[in-house]
Amino acid sequence: MPELRQNFMTKEWVVIATERAKRPDQMAVKRPAKPSVSFSPNCPFCPGHEAQTPPEIMRLRNGNGSDWKARVVPNKFAALSPECKPERKIRRSLRVLAGFGVHDVIVETTDHSLAMALMPDAHVADILRIYKMRHDALSLDPRIAQVTIFKNYGMDAGTSLEHPHSQLIATPVISHQVRERFQEALRHYDDFGCCIFCQTIEEELQEQVRVVLESEHFVAIQLFASPSPFFTHIYPRRHMASFGDISANEIADLGRVLRTLLAKIYYGLENPDFNFTIRTAPSECVGVRYFHWYLSIIPRLTRTAGFELGSGMFINTVIPEEAADFLRNVKVDTAVGVS
Ligand SMILES: [Zn+2]
Ligand SMILES: [Zn+2]
């Protein structure tokens, strides 16, 4: 029978449409080819084209110091600008803030077509280390309220540039959606005296039906009320509200876990487009006991349609427990690609 399931954090309902459910392997269909050349003469992120980007913010050097492994540059077409002051203007019921913000692009590798799923674990850990450095630096700026780190992979995930990259946008306001999640998490903490995420992780580890993989420091699961097929969360086992609190050992471990999951999705589902994002405490909530940061991976296997837009509820045609079982069984190599 179809089932309505409630998301533990947003309290939103999801329809798990068992009557028209697809087997997980039916989501693996042939897709348009992604780039397969390691260098593109027209790409601003390829080596030798460094002058085509705005002045570099930082770079990760190769061992010999002569070359780079990854770079951070301001987005040339930034959504927000660090040049203005975040002053609020309120006119009758209208509220406006100058478009202050920081918009970074993290160029993940020199190779034009090396998908993160195929990078060595240590290189993915390097990218995560860059995220943390930029997250920490920007979180100290009193003008910045929220730092959002994300990756768009493929056209359906909203990217226009092929070269492997991720982005960071720091904003002077906290979104309503993030506020709501925090309020729900705080309510749970007040009612039950524990972090709702710590509780969920413990329950998922006991049940084991939606766990995809476990490592020393992280747990990856399919959400019980998963809004779309193969929606995956990676949680740190240790309670931490902010991504900025991650330790060096945990970053190395997360590099392994994230790369392995992306490889399972890459091989198991025929290299689909996806987004991932790190959901972390805004600067003003660092250290709270009621929120727990996590990384969310959303493969773009279906499209949002009228019901979702009109109701805010999603229909998922892949049963999360079956998606977890499918991903657990996709075997991937431990280390591939070159750094
Ligand atoms: Zn390139
Ligand atoms: Zn927790």
CSV table of C-alpha atoms and ligand atoms in Angstrom, one decimal:
chain,number,residue,atom,x,y,z
A,1,MET,CA,0.0,0.0,0.0
A,2,PRO,CA,1.2,3.6,-0.6
A,3,GLU,CA,2.4,5.3,2.5
A,4,LEU,CA,2.7,8.9,3.8
A,5,ARG,CA,5.9,9.3,5.8
A,6,GLN,CA,6.9,12.4,7.8
A,7,ASN,CA,10.3,13.9,7.6
A,8,PHE,CA,11.8,14.0,11.1
A,9,MET,CA,13.3,17.4,10.7
A,10,THR,CA,11.1,19.4,8.4
A,11,LYS,CA,7.9,17.6,9.5
A,12,GLU,CA,6.9,17.6,5.8
A,13,TRP,CA,5.0,14.6,4.4
A,14,VAL,CA,6.3,12.5,1.6
A,15,VAL,CA,4.2,10.0,-0.5
A,16,ILE,CA,6.0,6.7,-0.9
A,17,ALA,CA,4.1,5.6,-4.0
A,18,THR,CA,4.5,1.8,-3.7
A,19,GLU,CA,1.7,1.2,-6.2
A,20,ARG,CA,3.8,2.7,-9.0
A,21,ALA,CA,7.1,2.0,-7.3
A,22,LYS,CA,10.1,1.4,-9.5
A,23,ARG,CA,12.8,-1.1,-8.7
A,24,PRO,CA,16.0,0.9,-7.8
A,25,ASP,CA,17.8,-0.5,-10.8
A,26,GLN,CA,15.2,1.0,-13.1
A,27,MET,CA,16.6,4.4,-12.2
A,28,ALA,CA,19.8,3.5,-14.0
A,29,VAL,CA,19.2,4.6,-17.5
A,30,LYS,CA,21.6,5.7,-20.3
A,31,ARG,CA,22.3,9.4,-20.0
A,32,PRO,CA,23.9,12.1,-22.2
A,33,ALA,CA,27.7,11.7,-22.1
A,34,LYS,CA,29.6,13.9,-19.8
A,35,PRO,CA,33.0,15.4,-20.8
A,36,SER,CA,35.8,12.9,-21.3
A,37,VAL,CA,38.8,15.1,-22.1
A,38,SER,CA,41.3,16.1,-19.4
A,39,PHE,CA,41.9,19.6,-20.9
A,40,SER,CA,39.6,21.9,-22.8
A,41,PRO,CA,41.0,25.0,-24.7
A,42,ASN,CA,37.8,27.0,-23.9
A,43,CYS,CA,37.6,26.3,-20.2
A,44,PRO,CA,38.5,29.1,-17.7
A,45,PHE,CA,39.2,26.5,-15.0
A,46,CYS,CA,41.7,24.4,-16.9
A,47,PRO,CA,45.5,24.8,-16.1
A,48,GLY,CA,47.2,27.7,-18.0
A,49,HIS,CA,43.9,29.7,-18.1
A,50,GLU,CA,44.3,31.1,-14.5
A,51,ALA,CA,44.2,34.7,-15.8
A,52,GLN,CA,40.7,34.1,-17.1
A,53,THR,CA,39.3,33.9,-13.5
A,54,PRO,CA,39.1,36.8,-11.0
A,55,PRO,CA,42.2,37.0,-8.7
A,56,GLU,CA,42.6,33.8,-6.8
A,57,ILE,CA,41.6,33.6,-3.1
A,58,MET,CA,43.7,30.5,-2.3
A,59,ARG,CA,45.2,27.5,-3.9
A,60,LEU,CA,46.2,24.0,-2.8
A,61,ARG,CA,49.7,23.4,-4.1
A,62,ASN,CA,51.1,20.1,-5.4
A,63,GLY,CA,53.9,18.5,-3.3
A,64,ASN,CA,56.6,20.2,-5.3
A,65,GLY,CA,55.0,23.6,-4.9
A,66,SER,CA,55.2,24.4,-8.6
A,67,ASP,CA,51.7,23.6,-9.6
A,68,TRP,CA,48.1,23.6,-8.1
A,69,LYS,CA,45.8,20.8,-7.2
A,70,ALA,CA,42.8,22.9,-6.4
A,71,ARG,CA,42.0,26.6,-6.4
A,72,VAL,CA,39.4,29.0,-4.9
A,73,VAL,CA,38.4,32.0,-7.0
A,74,PRO,CA,35.5,34.5,-6.7
A,75,ASN,CA,32.6,33.6,-9.0
A,76,LYS,CA,32.9,35.8,-12.1
A,77,PHE,CA,29.1,36.0,-12.3
A,78,ALA,CA,28.5,36.2,-8.5
A,79,ALA,CA,24.9,36.1,-7.2
A,80,LEU,CA,25.9,38.5,-4.4
A,81,SER,CA,28.7,41.1,-4.0
A,82,PRO,CA,31.2,41.6,-1.2
A,83,GLU,CA,31.5,45.3,-2.3
A,84,CYS,CA,28.3,46.6,-0.7
A,85,LYS,CA,27.2,47.0,2.9
A,86,PRO,CA,24.3,44.7,4.1
A,87,GLU,CA,22.1,47.6,5.2
A,88,ARG,CA,18.4,46.9,5.7
A,89,LYS,CA,15.7,49.2,4.3
A,90,ILE,CA,12.2,48.8,5.4
A,91,ARG,CA,9.5,50.7,3.5
A,92,ARG,CA,5.9,49.9,4.6
A,93,SER,CA,5.7,46.1,4.3
A,94,LEU,CA,8.7,45.8,2.0
A,95,ARG,CA,12.1,44.7,3.3
A,96,VAL,CA,15.2,45.1,1.2
A,97,LEU,CA,18.9,44.5,1.9
A,98,ALA,CA,21.7,45.5,-0.4
A,99,GLY,CA,22.9,42.3,-2.2
A,100,PHE,CA,25.9,41.8,0.1
A,101,GLY,CA,27.5,38.3,0.1
A,102,VAL,CA,30.5,36.2,-0.9
A,103,HIS,CA,30.4,33.7,-3.8
A,104,ASP,CA,33.3,31.4,-4.2
A,105,VAL,CA,34.0,28.8,-6.8
A,106,ILE,CA,36.2,25.9,-5.7
A,107,VAL,CA,38.0,24.4,-8.8
A,108,GLU,CA,38.4,20.9,-7.5
A,109,THR,CA,41.1,19.5,-9.8
A,110,THR,CA,43.2,20.4,-12.8
A,111,ASP,CA,41.5,17.6,-14.8
A,112,HIS,CA,38.6,18.9,-16.9
A,113,SER,CA,36.6,15.7,-16.7
A,114,LEU,CA,37.6,13.9,-13.5
A,115,ALA,CA,34.3,13.4,-11.6
A,116,MET,CA,34.5,13.5,-7.8
A,117,ALA,CA,33.3,9.9,-7.8
A,118,LEU,CA,36.6,8.9,-9.5
A,119,MET,CA,39.0,11.0,-7.5
A,120,PRO,CA,41.3,9.5,-4.8
A,121,ASP,CA,39.8,9.6,-1.4
A,122,ALA,CA,42.6,11.9,-0.2
A,123,HIS,CA,41.9,14.4,-2.9
A,124,VAL,CA,38.2,14.6,-1.9
A,125,ALA,CA,39.4,15.1,1.7
A,126,ASP,CA,41.6,18.0,0.3
A,127,ILE,CA,38.5,19.6,-1.2
A,128,LEU,CA,36.6,19.2,2.1
A,129,ARG,CA,39.5,20.9,3.9
A,130,ILE,CA,39.2,23.8,1.5
A,131,TYR,CA,35.5,24.0,2.3
A,132,LYS,CA,36.3,24.1,6.0
A,133,MET,CA,39.0,26.8,5.6
A,134,ARG,CA,36.7,29.1,3.6
A,135,HIS,CA,33.7,28.3,5.9
A,136,ASP,CA,35.8,29.2,9.0
A,137,ALA,CA,37.2,32.4,7.6
A,138,LEU,CA,33.8,33.7,6.4
A,139,SER,CA,32.0,32.6,9.6
A,140,LEU,CA,34.2,35.1,11.5
A,141,ASP,CA,32.9,38.0,9.5
A,142,PRO,CA,30.1,39.7,11.5
A,143,ARG,CA,28.3,40.7,8.3
A,144,ILE,CA,27.8,37.0,7.4
A,145,ALA,CA,25.0,35.0,8.9
A,146,GLN,CA,25.0,31.8,6.9
A,147,VAL,CA,27.5,29.9,4.8
A,148,THR,CA,26.1,27.4,2.2
A,149,ILE,CA,28.5,25.0,0.5
A,150,PHE,CA,27.2,23.0,-2.4
A,151,LYS,CA,28.0,21.2,-5.6
A,152,ASN,CA,26.0,21.1,-8.8
A,153,TYR,CA,27.0,18.2,-11.1
A,154,GLY,CA,25.4,18.0,-14.6
A,155,MET,CA,22.9,20.1,-16.5
A,156,ASP,CA,19.9,18.8,-14.5
A,157,ALA,CA,21.6,19.8,-11.3
A,158,GLY,CA,21.9,23.4,-12.6
A,159,THR,CA,25.5,23.7,-13.7
A,160,SER,CA,26.7,25.3,-16.9
A,161,LEU,CA,30.4,24.7,-16.5
A,162,GLU,CA,31.8,21.2,-17.1
A,163,HIS,CA,35.0,21.5,-15.2
A,164,PRO,CA,34.7,19.9,-11.7
A,165,HIS,CA,33.9,22.6,-9.2
A,166,SER,CA,31.8,23.3,-6.2
A,167,GLN,CA,30.6,26.6,-4.7
A,168,LEU,CA,30.2,28.5,-1.5
A,169,ILE,CA,27.8,31.4,-0.9
A,170,ALA,CA,27.9,33.4,2.3
A,171,THR,CA,24.8,35.5,3.0
A,172,PRO,CA,24.0,38.3,5.5
A,173,VAL,CA,20.6,36.6,6.3
A,174,ILE,CA,19.5,33.2,7.4
A,175,SER,CA,16.9,31.6,5.1
A,176,HIS,CA,13.4,30.9,6.4
A,177,GLN,CA,13.9,27.2,5.5
A,178,VAL,CA,17.0,26.9,7.7
A,179,ARG,CA,15.2,28.8,10.5
A,180,GLU,CA,12.3,26.4,10.4
A,181,ARG,CA,14.7,23.4,10.6
A,182,PHE,CA,16.4,24.9,13.6
A,183,GLN,CA,13.1,25.7,15.4
A,184,GLU,CA,11.9,22.1,14.9
A,185,ALA,CA,15.3,20.7,16.2
A,186,LEU,CA,15.1,23.1,19.2
A,187,ARG,CA,11.5,22.0,19.9
A,188,HIS,CA,12.6,18.3,19.9
A,189,TYR,CA,15.5,19.1,22.2
A,190,ASP,CA,13.2,21.0,24.6
A,191,ASP,CA,10.6,18.1,24.6
A,192,PHE,CA,12.9,15.1,24.8
A,193,GLY,CA,16.2,16.5,26.0
A,194,CYS,CA,18.3,15.2,23.1
A,195,CYS,CA,19.5,16.1,19.7
A,196,ILE,CA,17.0,14.7,17.1
A,197,PHE,CA,19.8,13.8,14.8
A,198,CYS,CA,21.8,11.9,17.4
A,199,GLN,CA,18.5,10.0,18.2
A,200,THR,CA,17.8,9.3,14.5
A,201,ILE,CA,21.4,8.0,13.9
A,202,GLU,CA,21.1,5.7,16.9
A,203,GLU,CA,17.8,4.3,15.7
A,204,GLU,CA,18.9,3.9,12.1
A,205,LEU,CA,22.0,2.0,13.3
A,206,GLN,CA,19.8,-0.3,15.4
A,207,GLU,CA,17.4,-1.0,12.5
A,208,GLN,CA,20.0,-1.2,9.8
A,209,VAL,CA,17.5,-1.1,7.0
A,210,ARG,CA,18.3,2.3,5.6
A,211,VAL,CA,22.0,2.4,6.4
A,212,VAL,CA,24.1,2.5,3.2
A,213,LEU,CA,27.6,2.6,4.8
A,214,GLU,CA,29.2,3.1,8.2
A,215,SER,CA,32.8,4.3,8.9
A,216,GLU,CA,34.7,5.2,12.1
A,217,HIS,CA,33.2,8.7,12.2
A,218,PHE,CA,30.3,8.8,9.7
A,219,VAL,CA,27.0,7.1,8.9
A,220,ALA,CA,25.3,7.3,5.5
A,221,ILE,CA,21.6,6.5,5.3
A,222,GLN,CA,18.6,6.8,2.9
A,223,LEU,CA,16.1,9.1,4.6
A,224,PHE,CA,12.9,7.3,6.0
A,225,ALA,CA,10.8,10.0,4.4
A,226,SER,CA,13.0,10.5,1.4
A,227,PRO,CA,11.5,13.1,-0.9
A,228,SER,CA,13.2,11.7,-4.1
A,229,PRO,CA,15.0,8.5,-5.1
A,230,PHE,CA,18.4,7.9,-3.5
A,231,PHE,CA,18.3,11.1,-1.4
A,232,THR,CA,21.2,10.3,0.9
A,233,HIS,CA,22.4,11.9,4.2
A,234,ILE,CA,25.9,11.5,5.7
A,235,TYR,CA,25.9,12.3,9.4
A,236,PRO,CA,29.0,12.6,11.7
A,237,ARG,CA,28.6,10.1,14.6
A,238,ARG,CA,29.9,12.7,17.0
A,239,HIS,CA,27.5,15.5,17.9
A,240,MET,CA,28.6,18.7,16.2
A,241,ALA,CA,26.4,21.6,15.2
A,242,SER,CA,28.8,23.2,12.8
A,243,PHE,CA,30.8,21.7,9.9
A,244,GLY,CA,33.6,24.0,11.2
A,245,ASP,CA,34.1,21.7,14.2
A,246,ILE,CA,35.2,18.7,12.1
A,247,SER,CA,38.6,17.3,13.1
A,248,ALA,CA,41.5,16.4,10.8
A,249,ASN,CA,40.8,12.6,11.2
A,250,GLU,CA,37.1,13.2,10.5
A,251,ILE,CA,37.9,15.1,7.3
A,252,ALA,CA,40.1,12.2,6.0
A,253,ASP,CA,37.3,9.7,6.9
A,254,LEU,CA,34.6,11.9,5.3
A,255,GLY,CA,36.7,12.1,2.1
A,256,ARG,CA,36.6,8.3,1.9
A,257,VAL,CA,32.8,8.1,2.8
A,258,LEU,CA,31.7,10.8,0.3
A,259,ARG,CA,33.9,9.5,-2.5
A,260,THR,CA,32.6,5.9,-1.9
A,261,LEU,CA,29.0,7.0,-2.0
A,262,LEU,CA,29.4,9.1,-5.1
A,263,ALA,CA,31.1,6.1,-6.8
A,264,LYS,CA,28.2,3.9,-5.8
A,265,ILE,CA,25.8,6.4,-7.4
A,266,TYR,CA,28.1,6.9,-10.4
A,267,TYR,CA,28.4,3.1,-11.2
A,268,GLY,CA,25.0,1.9,-9.8
A,269,LEU,CA,22.9,4.6,-11.5
A,270,GLU,CA,24.8,5.3,-14.7
A,271,ASN,CA,26.5,8.6,-13.6
A,272,PRO,CA,23.4,10.7,-13.0
A,273,ASP,CA,23.4,14.5,-12.3
A,274,PHE,CA,23.3,15.3,-8.6
A,275,ASN,CA,23.6,18.1,-6.1
A,276,PHE,CA,25.2,17.9,-2.7
A,277,THR,CA,25.1,20.4,0.1
A,278,ILE,CA,26.5,20.7,3.6
A,279,ARG,CA,23.8,21.7,6.1
A,280,THR,CA,25.5,23.4,9.0
A,281,ALA,CA,24.7,25.7,11.8
A,282,PRO,CA,24.7,29.4,11.0
A,283,SER,CA,27.4,31.4,12.7
A,284,GLU,CA,25.1,32.5,15.5
A,285,CYS,CA,24.2,28.8,16.4
A,286,VAL,CA,27.7,27.3,16.6
A,287,GLY,CA,28.0,24.9,19.5
A,288,VAL,CA,24.3,24.3,20.1
A,289,ARG,CA,23.2,21.0,21.4
A,290,TYR,CA,20.0,20.7,19.4
A,291,PHE,CA,21.4,20.8,15.8
A,292,HIS,CA,23.8,18.4,14.1
A,293,TRP,CA,25.4,19.2,10.7
A,294,TYR,CA,25.2,16.8,7.8
A,295,LEU,CA,25.9,16.4,4.1
A,296,SER,CA,23.0,15.8,1.8
A,297,ILE,CA,23.3,14.2,-1.7
A,298,ILE,CA,20.4,14.5,-4.1
A,299,PRO,CA,20.7,12.6,-7.3
A,300,ARG,CA,18.6,14.3,-10.1
A,301,LEU,CA,16.6,11.2,-11.2
A,302,THR,CA,13.2,12.7,-11.3
A,303,ARG,CA,11.7,16.2,-11.9
A,304,THR,CA,9.6,18.3,-9.6
A,305,ALA,CA,6.1,18.7,-10.9
A,306,GLY,CA,2.8,20.4,-10.2
A,307,PHE,CA,1.8,18.5,-7.0
A,308,GLU,CA,5.2,19.2,-5.4
A,309,LEU,CA,5.0,22.9,-6.3
A,310,GLY,CA,1.4,23.2,-5.2
A,311,SER,CA,1.5,21.2,-2.0
A,312,GLY,CA,5.1,21.2,-0.8
A,313,MET,CA,4.8,17.4,-0.6
A,314,PHE,CA,6.9,15.1,-2.7
A,315,ILE,CA,6.0,11.8,-4.3
A,316,ASN,CA,8.9,9.3,-4.3
A,317,THR,CA,8.6,6.2,-6.5
A,318,VAL,CA,11.6,4.3,-5.1
A,319,ILE,CA,11.2,2.8,-1.6
A,320,PRO,CA,14.1,4.1,0.6
A,321,GLU,CA,14.8,0.7,2.1
A,322,GLU,CA,15.2,-0.8,-1.4
A,323,ALA,CA,17.4,2.1,-2.4
A,324,ALA,CA,19.6,1.5,0.6
A,325,ASP,CA,19.9,-2.2,-0.2
A,326,PHE,CA,20.7,-1.4,-3.8
A,327,LEU,CA,23.5,1.1,-2.9
A,328,ARG,CA,25.0,-1.3,-0.3
A,329,ASN,CA,25.4,-3.9,-3.0
A,330,VAL,CA,27.1,-1.6,-5.6
A,331,LYS,CA,30.8,-2.6,-5.3
A,332,VAL,CA,33.3,0.2,-5.9
A,333,ASP,CA,37.1,0.2,-5.9
A,334,THR,CA,38.8,1.7,-2.9
A,335,ALA,CA,40.9,4.2,-4.8
A,336,VAL,CA,40.7,5.2,-8.4
A,337,GLY,CA,41.8,8.2,-10.5
A,338,VAL,CA,45.0,10.3,-10.1
A,339,SER,CA,45.6,13.2,-7.9
B,1,ZN,ZN,38.4,22.7,-17.7
B,2,ZN,ZN,23.5,15.4,17.5
